[in-house]
mmCIF file of C-alpha atoms in Angstrom:
data_model
loop_
_atom_site.group_PDB
_atom_site.id
_atom_site.type_symbol
_atom_site.label_atom_id
_atom_site.label_comp_id
_atom_site.label_asym_id
_atom_site.label_seq_id
_atom_site.Cartn_x
_atom_site.Cartn_y
_atom_site.Cartn_z
ATOM 1 C CA MET D 2 15.504 -22.216 6.053
ATOM 2 C CA ILE D 3 15.340 -18.878 7.851
ATOM 3 C CA LEU D 4 11.909 -17.717 9.051
ATOM 4 C CA SER D 5 12.881 -14.283 10.365
ATOM 5 C CA VAL D 6 15.843 -12.103 11.309
ATOM 6 C CA THR D 7 15.909 -9.123 13.662
ATOM 7 C CA PHE D 8 18.837 -6.678 13.748
ATOM 8 C CA SER D 9 19.161 -4.283 16.704
ATOM 9 C CA LYS D 10 21.744 -2.093 18.444
ATOM 10 C CA PRO D 11 23.165 -0.396 15.339
ATOM 11 C CA SER D 12 26.853 0.425 15.143
ATOM 12 C CA GLU D 13 28.088 3.963 14.555
ATOM 13 C CA ASN D 14 28.670 3.316 10.849
ATOM 14 C CA VAL D 15 25.129 2.082 10.047
ATOM 15 C CA GLU D 16 24.228 5.246 8.129
ATOM 16 C CA THR D 17 27.449 5.111 6.099
ATOM 17 C CA ILE D 18 26.885 1.474 5.144
ATOM 18 C CA LEU D 19 23.114 1.389 4.606
ATOM 19 C CA GLY D 20 22.398 4.999 3.666
ATOM 20 C CA LYS D 21 20.074 5.808 6.572
ATOM 21 C CA LYS D 22 20.331 5.819 10.348
ATOM 22 C CA TYR D 23 18.374 2.639 10.931
ATOM 23 C CA ILE D 24 17.776 1.636 14.540
ATOM 24 C CA ARG D 25 16.266 -1.770 13.804
ATOM 25 C CA ILE D 26 15.668 -4.063 10.834
ATOM 26 C CA LYS D 27 13.315 -7.030 10.660
ATOM 27 C CA ILE D 28 13.236 -9.474 7.750
ATOM 28 C CA LYS D 29 10.519 -12.130 7.507
ATOM 29 C CA ARG D 30 9.804 -14.999 5.196
ATOM 30 C CA SER D 31 6.429 -14.743 3.463
ATOM 31 C CA THR D 32 3.959 -17.618 3.765
ATOM 32 C CA SER D 33 2.901 -17.044 0.148
ATOM 33 C CA ALA D 34 3.901 -19.927 -2.103
ATOM 34 C CA GLY D 35 5.975 -19.601 -5.240
ATOM 35 C CA SER D 36 7.249 -16.051 -4.750
ATOM 36 C CA GLU D 37 10.493 -15.046 -6.432
ATOM 37 C CA MET D 38 11.068 -12.594 -3.569
ATOM 38 C CA PRO D 39 10.048 -14.675 -0.528
ATOM 39 C CA TYR D 40 11.457 -12.300 2.115
ATOM 40 C CA TYR D 41 10.324 -8.802 2.982
ATOM 41 C CA GLY D 42 12.122 -6.379 5.242
ATOM 42 C CA GLU D 43 11.093 -3.488 7.475
ATOM 43 C CA PHE D 44 13.825 -0.887 8.009
ATOM 44 C CA PHE D 45 13.127 1.365 10.995
ATOM 45 C CA THR D 46 14.583 4.806 11.637
ATOM 46 C CA SER D 47 13.444 6.789 14.663
ATOM 47 C CA THR D 48 10.632 8.359 12.609
ATOM 48 C CA GLN D 49 10.009 6.203 9.536
ATOM 49 C CA VAL D 50 9.706 2.655 8.243
ATOM 50 C CA PHE D 51 11.032 1.604 4.837
ATOM 51 C CA HIS D 52 10.209 -1.657 3.085
ATOM 52 C CA LYS D 53 12.139 -3.931 0.762
ATOM 53 C CA LYS D 54 11.674 -7.385 -0.751
ATOM 54 C CA PHE D 55 14.500 -9.934 -0.980
ATOM 55 C CA SER D 56 15.169 -13.117 -2.862
ATOM 56 C CA GLU D 57 16.489 -15.936 -0.668
ATOM 57 C CA GLU D 58 20.056 -15.310 -1.854
ATOM 58 C CA GLU D 59 19.764 -11.565 -1.254
ATOM 59 C CA ALA D 60 18.412 -12.135 2.255
ATOM 60 C CA LEU D 61 21.259 -14.522 3.140
ATOM 61 C CA ASN D 62 23.860 -12.083 1.760
ATOM 62 C CA PHE D 63 22.330 -9.198 3.710
ATOM 63 C CA ILE D 64 22.459 -11.222 6.935
ATOM 64 C CA GLU D 65 26.088 -12.224 6.381
ATOM 65 C CA GLU D 66 27.153 -8.663 5.567
ATOM 66 C CA ASN D 67 25.437 -7.003 8.544
ATOM 67 C CA CYS D 68 25.154 -9.546 11.356
ATOM 68 C CA GLY D 69 27.557 -8.560 14.138
ATOM 69 C CA LYS D 70 28.988 -5.749 12.026
ATOM 70 C CA THR D 71 26.445 -3.090 11.096
ATOM 71 C CA PHE D 72 24.263 -4.234 13.999
ATOM 72 C CA LYS D 73 25.651 -5.541 17.274
ATOM 73 C CA ASN D 74 22.697 -7.825 17.988
ATOM 74 C CA CYS D 75 21.140 -10.229 15.504
ATOM 75 C CA THR D 76 18.462 -12.849 16.188
ATOM 76 C CA ILE D 77 17.847 -15.491 13.518
ATOM 77 C CA ILE D 78 14.847 -17.830 13.785
ATOM 78 C CA SER D 79 14.802 -21.062 11.781
ATOM 79 C CA PRO D 80 12.345 -23.980 12.100
ATOM 80 C CA GLU D 81 14.761 -25.721 14.454
ATOM 81 C CA ASN D 82 16.562 -23.014 16.452
ATOM 82 C CA THR D 83 16.670 -19.416 17.587
ATOM 83 C CA THR D 84 20.240 -18.149 17.176
ATOM 84 C CA THR D 85 21.363 -14.877 18.720
ATOM 85 C CA TYR D 86 24.624 -13.101 17.887
ATOM 86 C CA MET D 87 25.842 -10.430 20.332
ATOM 87 C CA THR D 88 28.848 -8.187 19.709
ATOM 88 C CA SER D 89 30.772 -6.714 22.612
ATOM 89 C CA ARG D 90 32.366 -3.263 22.660
ATOM 90 C CA LYS D 91 35.684 -4.868 21.753
ATOM 91 C CA GLY D 92 34.147 -6.565 18.707
ATOM 92 C CA LYS D 93 33.926 -10.069 20.151
ATOM 93 C CA ILE D 94 30.876 -11.943 18.827
ATOM 94 C CA THR D 95 29.039 -14.366 21.124
ATOM 95 C CA LYS D 96 26.683 -16.937 19.599
ATOM 96 C CA LEU D 97 23.752 -18.391 21.568
ATOM 97 C CA VAL D 98 21.616 -21.201 20.139
ATOM 98 C CA LYS D 99 18.270 -22.169 21.654
ATOM 99 C CA PRO D 100 16.234 -25.091 20.238
ATOM 100 C CA ASN D 101 12.629 -24.317 19.376
ATOM 101 C CA ASN D 102 10.625 -26.723 21.525
ATOM 102 C CA GLN D 103 7.410 -26.061 19.608
ATOM 103 C CA THR D 104 8.933 -26.442 16.176
ATOM 104 C CA GLN D 105 6.104 -28.522 14.768
ATOM 105 C CA ASN D 106 3.464 -26.031 15.825
ATOM 106 C CA ILE D 107 5.457 -23.107 14.499
ATOM 107 C CA ILE D 108 6.235 -24.415 11.039
ATOM 108 C CA SER D 109 3.287 -26.626 10.202
ATOM 109 C CA PRO D 110 1.465 -23.821 8.290
ATOM 110 C CA LEU D 111 4.615 -23.184 6.282
ATOM 111 C CA LYS D 112 4.957 -26.890 5.528
ATOM 112 C CA ASN D 113 1.394 -27.061 4.328
ATOM 113 C CA ILE D 114 1.892 -24.117 2.032
ATOM 114 C CA LYS D 115 5.165 -25.453 0.694
ATOM 115 C CA GLU D 116 3.772 -28.899 -0.013
ATOM 116 C CA THR D 117 0.596 -27.552 -1.546
ATOM 117 C CA SER D 118 0.647 -26.021 -4.990
ATOM 118 C CA PRO D 119 -0.378 -22.370 -5.372
ATOM 119 C CA GLN D 120 -3.428 -23.826 -7.102
ATOM 120 C CA ILE D 121 -4.996 -23.875 -3.609
ATOM 121 C CA ASN D 122 -8.163 -21.753 -3.469
ATOM 122 C CA ARG D 123 -7.910 -20.947 -7.175
ATOM 123 C CA GLU D 124 -11.404 -22.230 -7.720
ATOM 124 C CA LYS D 125 -12.746 -19.203 -5.864
ATOM 125 C CA ASN D 126 -15.351 -17.299 -7.848
ATOM 126 C CA ARG D 127 -13.112 -14.472 -9.011
ATOM 127 C CA ILE D 128 -13.997 -11.797 -11.557
ATOM 128 C CA LEU D 129 -10.940 -12.599 -13.655
ATOM 129 C CA LYS D 130 -10.788 -16.366 -13.972
ATOM 130 C CA GLU D 131 -7.772 -18.561 -14.437
ATOM 131 C CA GLY D 132 -7.994 -20.791 -17.499
ATOM 132 C CA THR D 133 -9.402 -18.016 -19.673
ATOM 133 C CA THR D 134 -6.733 -16.175 -21.641
ATOM 134 C CA ILE D 135 -6.897 -12.482 -20.762
ATOM 135 C CA PRO D 136 -4.661 -10.479 -23.134
ATOM 136 C CA PHE D 137 -3.573 -7.688 -20.791
ATOM 137 C CA LEU D 138 -2.585 -10.200 -18.078
ATOM 138 C CA VAL D 139 -0.519 -12.115 -20.613
ATOM 139 C CA GLN D 140 1.233 -8.953 -21.796
ATOM 140 C CA LEU D 141 1.939 -7.876 -18.217
ATOM 141 C CA GLY D 142 3.525 -11.253 -17.446
ATOM 142 C CA ILE D 143 0.938 -12.404 -14.921
ATOM 143 C CA MET D 144 -0.718 -15.063 -17.049
ATOM 144 C CA ALA D 145 0.715 -17.562 -19.531
ATOM 145 C CA SER D 146 -0.754 -17.744 -23.022
ATOM 146 C CA ASP D 147 -2.727 -20.865 -22.036
ATOM 147 C CA GLY D 148 -4.582 -18.961 -19.300
ATOM 148 C CA LYS D 149 -2.601 -20.292 -16.336
ATOM 149 C CA ILE D 150 -1.415 -17.818 -13.716
ATOM 150 C CA LYS D 151 2.332 -17.837 -13.156
ATOM 151 C CA SER D 152 3.133 -19.016 -9.625
ATOM 152 C CA SER D 153 5.330 -16.005 -8.876
ATOM 153 C CA LYS D 154 2.516 -13.642 -9.925
ATOM 154 C CA PHE D 155 -0.394 -15.279 -8.133
ATOM 155 C CA ASN D 156 -0.437 -12.658 -5.347
ATOM 156 C CA LYS D 157 -0.673 -9.919 -7.982
ATOM 157 C CA PHE D 158 -3.536 -11.830 -9.617
ATOM 158 C CA LYS D 159 -5.356 -11.978 -6.260
ATOM 159 C CA GLN D 160 -4.715 -8.277 -5.667
ATOM 160 C CA ILE D 161 -6.180 -7.329 -9.047
ATOM 161 C CA ASN D 162 -9.278 -9.433 -8.442
ATOM 162 C CA ARG D 163 -9.730 -7.995 -4.955
ATOM 163 C CA PHE D 164 -9.602 -4.480 -6.368
ATOM 164 C CA LEU D 165 -12.131 -5.332 -9.072
ATOM 165 C CA GLU D 166 -14.488 -6.717 -6.419
ATOM 166 C CA ILE D 167 -14.294 -3.438 -4.503
ATOM 167 C CA PHE D 168 -14.650 -1.428 -7.713
ATOM 168 C CA SER D 169 -17.698 -3.452 -8.789
ATOM 169 C CA ASP D 170 -19.381 -2.846 -5.430
ATOM 170 C CA ILE D 171 -19.548 0.915 -5.991
ATOM 171 C CA LEU D 172 -20.961 0.834 -9.533
ATOM 172 C CA PRO D 173 -24.621 0.267 -8.512
ATOM 173 C CA GLU D 174 -24.370 3.327 -6.242
ATOM 174 C CA ILE D 175 -23.213 5.613 -9.073
ATOM 175 C CA LYS D 176 -25.206 4.018 -11.868
ATOM 176 C CA LYS D 177 -25.672 6.287 -14.876
ATOM 177 C CA THR D 178 -29.135 7.007 -16.225
ATOM 178 C CA ASP D 179 -27.874 8.104 -19.636
ATOM 179 C CA SER D 180 -25.530 6.689 -22.269
ATOM 180 C CA THR D 181 -22.516 8.857 -21.432
ATOM 181 C CA PRO D 182 -19.345 6.899 -20.618
ATOM 182 C CA TYR D 183 -17.996 6.475 -17.107
ATOM 183 C CA ARG D 184 -14.962 8.746 -16.751
ATOM 184 C CA ILE D 185 -12.277 7.145 -14.588
ATOM 185 C CA LEU D 186 -9.003 8.786 -13.501
ATOM 186 C CA ASP D 187 -6.141 6.723 -12.102
ATOM 187 C CA PHE D 188 -3.696 9.024 -10.303
ATOM 188 C CA GLY D 189 -0.219 7.524 -9.885
ATOM 189 C CA SER D 190 -1.093 4.666 -12.232
ATOM 190 C CA GLY D 191 2.436 3.177 -12.407
ATOM 191 C CA LYS D 192 2.578 0.055 -14.573
ATOM 192 C CA SER D 193 -1.236 0.224 -14.652
ATOM 193 C CA TYR D 194 -2.127 -3.342 -13.712
ATOM 194 C CA LEU D 195 -5.329 -2.043 -12.132
ATOM 195 C CA THR D 196 -5.993 0.515 -14.862
ATOM 196 C CA PHE D 197 -6.017 -2.176 -17.540
ATOM 197 C CA ALA D 198 -8.023 -4.447 -15.226
ATOM 198 C CA VAL D 199 -10.739 -1.812 -14.770
ATOM 199 C CA HIS D 200 -10.861 -1.245 -18.541
ATOM 200 C CA TYR D 201 -11.264 -5.012 -19.093
ATOM 201 C CA LEU D 202 -13.999 -5.219 -16.444
ATOM 202 C CA MET D 203 -15.960 -2.310 -17.881
ATOM 203 C CA THR D 204 -15.645 -3.206 -21.577
ATOM 204 C CA GLU D 205 -15.348 -7.001 -21.743
ATOM 205 C CA ILE D 206 -17.341 -8.154 -18.720
ATOM 206 C CA LEU D 207 -19.893 -5.440 -17.904
ATOM 207 C CA HIS D 208 -20.075 -3.922 -21.401
ATOM 208 C CA LEU D 209 -20.296 -0.399 -20.035
ATOM 209 C CA PRO D 210 -18.955 2.617 -21.952
ATOM 210 C CA CYS D 211 -15.944 4.158 -20.271
ATOM 211 C CA GLU D 212 -13.059 6.573 -20.710
ATOM 212 C CA ILE D 213 -10.022 5.773 -18.579
ATOM 213 C CA PHE D 214 -7.057 8.071 -18.013
ATOM 214 C CA GLY D 215 -3.842 7.171 -16.163
ATOM 215 C CA LEU D 216 -1.386 9.743 -14.808
ATOM 216 C CA ASP D 217 2.132 9.121 -13.504
ATOM 217 C CA LEU D 218 5.368 11.049 -13.074
ATOM 218 C CA LYS D 219 7.572 8.479 -14.835
ATOM 219 C CA LYS D 220 7.759 9.032 -18.586
ATOM 220 C CA ASP D 221 9.191 5.589 -19.363
ATOM 221 C CA VAL D 222 6.307 3.910 -17.516
ATOM 222 C CA ILE D 223 3.716 6.059 -19.303
ATOM 223 C CA ASP D 224 5.313 5.342 -22.693
ATOM 224 C CA TYR D 225 5.178 1.629 -21.915
ATOM 225 C CA CYS D 226 1.485 1.789 -20.930
ATOM 226 C CA ASN D 227 0.510 3.722 -24.049
ATOM 227 C CA SER D 228 2.472 1.229 -26.149
ATOM 228 C CA LEU D 229 0.742 -1.700 -24.437
ATOM 229 C CA ALA D 230 -2.695 -0.150 -24.974
ATOM 230 C CA SER D 231 -1.816 0.244 -28.650
ATOM 231 C CA GLN D 232 -0.596 -3.365 -28.940
ATOM 232 C CA LEU D 233 -3.809 -4.616 -27.352
ATOM 233 C CA LYS D 234 -5.830 -2.315 -29.629
ATOM 234 C CA LEU D 235 -7.718 -0.860 -26.687
ATOM 235 C CA SER D 236 -9.833 2.216 -27.165
ATOM 236 C CA HIS D 237 -10.739 4.946 -24.673
ATOM 237 C CA ILE D 238 -7.731 4.349 -22.416
ATOM 238 C CA THR D 239 -4.849 6.828 -22.403
ATOM 239 C CA PHE D 240 -1.866 7.644 -20.211
ATOM 240 C CA LYS D 241 -0.034 10.899 -19.607
ATOM 241 C CA THR D 242 3.063 12.044 -17.740
ATOM 242 C CA GLY D 243 2.433 14.624 -15.032
ATOM 243 C CA SER D 244 2.032 15.371 -11.343
ATOM 244 C CA ILE D 245 -1.254 15.031 -9.487
ATOM 245 C CA GLN D 246 -0.795 18.470 -7.938
ATOM 246 C CA ASP D 247 -0.595 20.210 -11.325
ATOM 247 C CA PHE D 248 -3.172 18.110 -13.177
ATOM 248 C CA GLU D 249 -6.306 19.796 -14.516
ATOM 249 C CA GLU D 250 -9.011 18.448 -16.819
ATOM 250 C CA LYS D 251 -12.176 20.261 -17.791
ATOM 251 C CA ASN D 252 -14.397 17.161 -17.778
ATOM 252 C CA SER D 253 -15.360 15.982 -14.319
ATOM 253 C CA PRO D 254 -14.548 12.349 -13.448
ATOM 254 C CA ASP D 255 -17.037 9.807 -12.148
ATOM 255 C CA ILE D 256 -14.456 7.705 -10.322
ATOM 256 C CA ILE D 257 -10.989 8.581 -9.058
ATOM 257 C CA ILE D 258 -8.465 5.879 -8.190
ATOM 258 C CA THR D 259 -5.299 6.647 -6.284
ATOM 259 C CA LEU D 260 -3.252 3.715 -5.043
ATOM 260 C CA HIS D 261 -0.014 4.267 -3.160
ATOM 261 C CA ALA D 262 0.349 7.904 -4.181
ATOM 262 C CA CYS D 263 3.150 8.969 -1.857
ATOM 263 C CA ASP D 264 2.534 11.275 1.099
ATOM 264 C CA THR D 265 0.715 14.509 0.145
ATOM 265 C CA ALA D 266 0.118 13.340 -3.458
ATOM 266 C CA THR D 267 -2.888 11.497 -2.016
ATOM 267 C CA ASP D 268 -4.190 14.785 -0.613
ATOM 268 C CA TYR D 269 -3.971 16.514 -3.993
ATOM 269 C CA ALA D 270 -5.794 13.590 -5.604
ATOM 270 C CA LEU D 271 -8.571 13.767 -3.001
ATOM 271 C CA ASP D 272 -8.782 17.546 -3.370
ATOM 272 C CA TYR D 273 -9.122 17.129 -7.143
ATOM 273 C CA ALA D 274 -11.898 14.592 -6.583
ATOM 274 C CA LEU D 275 -13.752 16.963 -4.256
ATOM 275 C CA ARG D 276 -13.337 20.022 -6.498
ATOM 276 C CA HIS D 277 -14.643 18.082 -9.497
ATOM 277 C CA LYS D 278 -17.410 16.371 -7.529
ATOM 278 C CA ALA D 279 -16.299 12.819 -8.308
ATOM 279 C CA LYS D 280 -19.026 10.298 -7.591
ATOM 280 C CA ALA D 281 -16.656 7.742 -6.072
ATOM 281 C CA ILE D 282 -13.095 7.592 -4.746
ATOM 282 C CA LEU D 283 -10.887 4.551 -4.151
ATOM 283 C CA SER D 284 -7.679 5.548 -2.371
ATOM 284 C CA VAL D 285 -4.910 3.485 -0.760
ATOM 285 C CA PRO D 286 -2.616 6.081 0.851
ATOM 286 C CA CYS D 287 1.112 5.559 1.263
ATOM 287 C CA CYS D 288 4.043 7.110 3.148
ATOM 288 C CA GLN D 289 2.085 9.499 5.365
ATOM 289 C CA HIS D 290 5.078 11.514 6.627
ATOM 290 C CA GLU D 291 3.481 14.945 7.008
ATOM 291 C CA ILE D 292 2.032 14.684 10.519
ATOM 292 C CA ASN D 293 4.867 12.444 11.690
ATOM 293 C CA SER D 294 7.454 15.112 10.849
ATOM 294 C CA GLN D 295 5.466 17.759 12.736
ATOM 295 C CA LEU D 296 5.227 15.641 15.869
ATOM 296 C CA LYS D 297 9.015 15.849 16.198
ATOM 297 C CA LYS D 298 8.433 19.430 17.296
ATOM 298 C CA SER D 299 5.324 18.602 19.272
ATOM 299 C CA SER D 300 4.735 20.530 22.473
ATOM 300 C CA LEU D 301 2.805 17.629 24.004
ATOM 301 C CA LYS D 302 3.680 17.166 27.637
ATOM 302 C CA GLN D 303 4.068 13.823 29.369
ATOM 303 C CA GLU D 304 0.815 14.223 31.297
ATOM 304 C CA GLU D 305 -1.252 14.821 28.143
ATOM 305 C CA PRO D 306 -3.343 11.824 26.904
ATOM 306 C CA LEU D 307 -1.798 11.748 23.421
ATOM 307 C CA TYR D 308 1.823 11.970 24.596
ATOM 308 C CA PRO D 309 2.384 8.151 24.681
ATOM 309 C CA PHE D 310 1.606 7.993 20.937
ATOM 310 C CA THR D 311 4.596 10.257 20.239
ATOM 311 C CA LYS D 312 7.084 8.653 22.625
ATOM 312 C CA TYR D 313 8.298 5.742 20.457
ATOM 313 C CA GLY D 314 9.311 6.154 16.814
ATOM 314 C CA LEU D 315 7.411 3.153 15.434
ATOM 315 C CA VAL D 316 4.226 3.931 17.380
ATOM 316 C CA LYS D 317 4.451 7.598 16.391
ATOM 317 C CA GLU D 318 4.784 6.714 12.713
ATOM 318 C CA ARG D 319 1.778 4.380 12.725
ATOM 319 C CA PHE D 320 -0.265 6.776 14.826
ATOM 320 C CA SER D 321 0.586 9.600 12.391
ATOM 321 C CA ALA D 322 -0.438 7.493 9.378
ATOM 322 C CA LEU D 323 -3.769 6.554 10.971
ATOM 323 C CA ALA D 324 -4.398 10.137 12.088
ATOM 324 C CA THR D 325 -3.680 11.364 8.543
ATOM 325 C CA ASP D 326 -6.145 8.935 6.975
ATOM 326 C CA LEU D 327 -8.710 9.650 9.679
ATOM 327 C CA ILE D 328 -8.575 13.370 8.873
ATOM 328 C CA ARG D 329 -8.870 12.633 5.148
ATOM 329 C CA SER D 330 -11.895 10.406 5.710
ATOM 330 C CA GLU D 331 -13.567 12.953 7.961
ATOM 331 C CA ILE D 332 -13.107 15.677 5.335
ATOM 332 C CA LEU D 333 -14.698 13.428 2.710
ATOM 333 C CA GLU D 334 -17.629 12.796 5.052
ATOM 334 C CA SER D 335 -17.996 16.514 5.728
ATOM 335 C CA GLU D 336 -18.374 17.068 1.982
ATOM 336 C CA GLY D 337 -21.156 14.572 1.502
ATOM 337 C CA TYR D 338 -19.450 11.212 0.960
ATOM 338 C CA LYS D 339 -20.231 7.896 2.580
ATOM 339 C CA VAL D 340 -16.812 6.675 3.676
ATOM 340 C CA GLN D 341 -15.457 3.260 4.551
ATOM 341 C CA MET D 342 -11.941 2.444 5.699
ATOM 342 C CA MET D 343 -11.227 -1.145 4.785
ATOM 343 C CA GLU D 344 -8.414 -3.647 4.384
ATOM 344 C CA PHE D 345 -7.494 -3.811 0.714
ATOM 345 C CA ILE D 346 -5.258 -6.905 0.651
ATOM 346 C CA ASP D 347 -3.293 -9.050 3.113
ATOM 347 C CA ASP D 348 -0.586 -7.072 4.878
ATOM 348 C CA GLU D 349 1.929 -9.751 3.916
ATOM 349 C CA MET D 350 1.680 -8.503 0.316
ATOM 350 C CA THR D 351 2.150 -4.894 1.393
ATOM 351 C CA PRO D 352 1.841 -3.141 4.773
ATOM 352 C CA LYS D 353 0.163 -0.216 2.965
ATOM 353 C CA ASN D 354 -3.189 -1.935 2.756
ATOM 354 C CA ILE D 355 -5.822 0.446 4.157
ATOM 355 C CA MET D 356 -8.240 1.671 1.515
ATOM 356 C CA ILE D 357 -10.465 4.728 1.796
ATOM 357 C CA ARG D 358 -13.611 4.020 -0.228
ATOM 358 C CA ALA D 359 -15.905 7.021 -0.604
ATOM 359 C CA VAL D 360 -19.170 7.364 -2.527
ATOM 360 C CA LYS D 361 -20.919 10.709 -3.009
ATOM 361 C CA GLN D 362 -24.365 10.783 -1.440
ATOM 362 C CA LYS D 363 -27.378 12.332 -3.134
ATOM 363 C CA THR D 364 -27.982 14.937 -0.456
ATOM 364 C CA LYS D 365 -27.978 18.612 -1.330
ATOM 365 C CA ASP D 366 -26.630 19.870 1.984
ATOM 366 C CA CYS D 367 -23.146 18.917 3.145
ATOM 367 C CA GLN D 368 -22.081 19.115 6.742
ATOM 368 C CA LYS D 369 -18.923 21.120 5.916
ATOM 369 C CA LYS D 370 -17.758 20.533 9.469
ATOM 370 C CA LEU D 371 -15.517 17.911 11.005
ATOM 371 C CA SER D 372 -16.717 15.865 13.938
ATOM 372 C CA GLU D 373 -15.969 17.376 17.315
ATOM 373 C CA GLY D 374 -13.634 14.518 18.208
ATOM 374 C CA THR D 375 -11.512 14.946 15.071
ATOM 375 C CA ALA D 376 -11.421 18.727 15.489
ATOM 376 C CA ASN D 377 -10.219 18.267 19.086
ATOM 377 C CA LEU D 378 -7.555 15.785 17.922
ATOM 378 C CA ILE D 379 -6.187 18.280 15.379
ATOM 379 C CA LYS D 380 -6.120 21.045 17.982
ATOM 380 C CA ALA D 381 -4.488 18.801 20.597
ATOM 381 C CA LEU D 382 -1.728 17.742 18.198
ATOM 382 C CA ASN D 383 -1.356 21.309 16.918
ATOM 383 C CA ILE D 384 -0.634 20.077 13.406
ATOM 384 C CA SER D 385 -1.454 21.040 9.835
ATOM 385 C CA GLN D 386 -2.393 18.614 7.085
ATOM 386 C CA THR D 387 -2.454 19.230 3.333
ATOM 387 C CA LEU D 388 -6.042 18.205 2.560
ATOM 388 C CA LEU D 389 -7.159 20.068 5.668
ATOM 389 C CA ASP D 390 -5.406 23.195 4.396
ATOM 390 C CA LEU D 391 -6.783 22.781 0.872
ATOM 391 C CA ARG D 392 -10.414 22.240 1.909
ATOM 392 C CA LYS D 393 -10.540 24.337 5.113
ATOM 393 C CA PRO D 394 -13.500 22.632 6.816
ATOM 394 C CA GLU D 395 -14.975 24.110 9.982
ATOM 395 C CA LEU D 396 -13.248 22.928 13.155
#
């Protein structure tokens, strides 16, 4: 069994073969039990990181096709050995094998997980409980008709429950004093696992009136969601095809959800929330390329404090993503929201796991000004950012 593989020193034809000019690839085996796609890969260019999941067969095929060919160096770690393949300029491949002296310590957690059924920790007090048949989970292929969670979908089940816990936490802070329904917008709803979950929580568990609207660019996905809502005979939940940037609705939302809306789509969702005075926002940003692309042209000099963050591609990408979400959070704070940045789910499920949770405060006066530190950061980097341009706070 392979635990991880690292490819480095790309050959000249890497872009032709793999479609992008990757400089390094790392593939790891997940510690999650029962997954149909037990390996996940990180594909690094000089400015970006791309992610892909593999089945065991796909991972082995990828290694065989690229080890010593697309990449000159390849290090494969198994429970027993660390094997390194090195390719010379003349194409000769040298293989070095080093036994892992601490094998037992390294793989004991994996052994425990493999030997233990995914039933482990299932007795946790979750909002959606296993053993109770939940129609939308059955239709989405997460739960069997007898109420048991399918082993390959248990991580998705945990993710849905984690989101519902976070969602439930904000409801007391935006509690309605009248009988009007909670209006909830889900921007970039995709297959709408969480959209249906929120509807189930509000109607079947909390018995609160709600109107839920999902928006996504993909027509086939939206058609599927509307069809599923019809099959389940759900009321007050609708889906529509469209872009976040162009979306307009006269009725103001109470809660806006935006999970993994790519790059500046998150900014347009947050701007919509601010313009319509949403009471709460739950956002998990994704693919924050905007600042990263600008730092390519950065005029930062080597003696400047922020220069080291732009020196290495991987560090620059992560720094840019964090800086982007920091600016977004600061803008929300400047407009009267209490903001938390929190881990949404384990990063083994997805590396895009930072959630911005914002709740509108009941104060009349908003600061309308970013903190001095954030303003200085923006000036030092000499960058623009979409939400910053849309909202134009004082710097």
